[in-house]
C-alpha positions as semicolon CSV with decimal commas, in nm:
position;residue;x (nm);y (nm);z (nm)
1;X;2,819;3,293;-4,638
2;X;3,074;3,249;-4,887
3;X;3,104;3,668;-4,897
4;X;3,086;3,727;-4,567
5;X;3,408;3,466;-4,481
6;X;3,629;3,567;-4,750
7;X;3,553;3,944;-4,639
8;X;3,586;3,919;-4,306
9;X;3,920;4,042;-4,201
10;X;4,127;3,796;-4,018
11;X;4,361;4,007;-3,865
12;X;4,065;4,052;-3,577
13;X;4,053;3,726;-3,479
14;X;4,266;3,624;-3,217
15;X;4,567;3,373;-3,282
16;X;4,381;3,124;-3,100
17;X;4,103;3,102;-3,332
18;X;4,254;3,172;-3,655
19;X;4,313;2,836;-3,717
20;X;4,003;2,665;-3,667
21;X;3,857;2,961;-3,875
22;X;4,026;2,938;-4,191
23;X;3,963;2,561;-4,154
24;X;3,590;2,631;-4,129
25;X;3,664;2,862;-4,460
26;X;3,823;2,595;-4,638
27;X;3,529;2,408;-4,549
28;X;3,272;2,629;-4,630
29;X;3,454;2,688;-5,002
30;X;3,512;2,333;-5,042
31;X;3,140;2,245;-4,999
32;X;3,022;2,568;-5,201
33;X;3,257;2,455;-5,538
34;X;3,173;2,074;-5,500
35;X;2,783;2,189;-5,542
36;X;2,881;2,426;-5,834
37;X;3,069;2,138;-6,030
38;X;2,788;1,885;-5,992
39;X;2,511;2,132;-6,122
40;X;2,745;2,299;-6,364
41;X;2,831;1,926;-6,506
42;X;2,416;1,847;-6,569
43;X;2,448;2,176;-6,794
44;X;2,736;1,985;-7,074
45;X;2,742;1,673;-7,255
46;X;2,496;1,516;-7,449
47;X;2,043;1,457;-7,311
48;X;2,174;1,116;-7,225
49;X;2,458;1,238;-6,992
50;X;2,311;1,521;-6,872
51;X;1,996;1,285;-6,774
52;X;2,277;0,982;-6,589
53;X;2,460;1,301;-6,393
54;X;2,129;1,413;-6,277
55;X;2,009;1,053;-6,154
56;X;2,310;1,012;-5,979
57;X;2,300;1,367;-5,818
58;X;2,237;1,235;-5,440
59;X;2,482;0,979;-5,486
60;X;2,761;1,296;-5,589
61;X;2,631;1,526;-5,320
62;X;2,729;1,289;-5,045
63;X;3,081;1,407;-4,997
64;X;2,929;1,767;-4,962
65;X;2,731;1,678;-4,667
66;X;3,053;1,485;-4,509
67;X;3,183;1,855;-4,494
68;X;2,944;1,985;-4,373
69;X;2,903;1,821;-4,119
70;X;3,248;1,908;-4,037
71;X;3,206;2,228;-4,076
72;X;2,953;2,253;-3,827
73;X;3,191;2,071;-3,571
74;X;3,409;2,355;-3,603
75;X;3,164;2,612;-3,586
76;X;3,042;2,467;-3,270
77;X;3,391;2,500;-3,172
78;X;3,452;2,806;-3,253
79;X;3,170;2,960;-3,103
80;X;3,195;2,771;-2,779
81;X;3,569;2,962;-2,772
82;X;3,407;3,291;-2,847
83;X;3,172;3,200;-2,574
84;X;3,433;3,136;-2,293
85;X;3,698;3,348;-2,368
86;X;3,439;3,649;-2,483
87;X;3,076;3,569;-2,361
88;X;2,795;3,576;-2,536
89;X;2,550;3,297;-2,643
90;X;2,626;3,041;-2,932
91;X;2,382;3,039;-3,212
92;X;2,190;2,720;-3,317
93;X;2,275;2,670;-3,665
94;X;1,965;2,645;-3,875
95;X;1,944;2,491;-4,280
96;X;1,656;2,473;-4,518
97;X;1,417;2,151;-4,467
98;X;1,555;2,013;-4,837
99;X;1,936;2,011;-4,632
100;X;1,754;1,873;-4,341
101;X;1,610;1,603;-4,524
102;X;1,883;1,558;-4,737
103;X;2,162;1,500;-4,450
104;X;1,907;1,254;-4,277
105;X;1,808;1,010;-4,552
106;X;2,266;1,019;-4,596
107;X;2,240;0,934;-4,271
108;X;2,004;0,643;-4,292
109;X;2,172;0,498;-4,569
């Protein structure tokens, strides 16, 4: 996904939608680099740090799935636009069952 939005030409999209796009971008990167810094920090630093970063993993992730879950507001947006001003059908956005679970046990807690 993170390919396929910085890629994509923006110059197609109309002026209307450009902004809740790169939003949605900024969104997208922001959760992609959070996820690389918490598993790249588990690789440095001593067994003993390496071993407290990795307990409190969850715990660091939670911010990721805040954006996220932003980020799927403004898809939803964004498609709904596409669908009224272009037609078409919106797409249900579908995630791995480890996300799944993951964004409801957040949510319980």
């Amino acid at each position: 996904m993170i390919v396929a939005m910085r890629e994509f030409d923006t110059t197609k999209l109309p002026a209307s939608m450009l902004s809740d796009f790169i939003r949605l971008r900024s969104h997208v990167y922001a959760i992609n680099q959070r996820i690389s810094d918490i598993f790249e920090s588990e690789e440095h630093g001593s067994e003993s740090e390496r071993s407290e970063r990795k307990k409190t993993r969850y715990e660091r992730l939670r911010s990721s799935v805040r954006v996220r879950a932003e980020a799927v507001i403004l898809f939803d947006r964004l498609q709904q636009r596409i669908s009224n001003e272009f037609g078409g059908e919106a797409m249900t956005i579908t995630t791995g069952q480890f996300l799944t679970d993951y964004s409801v046990l957040l949510a319980d807690s």
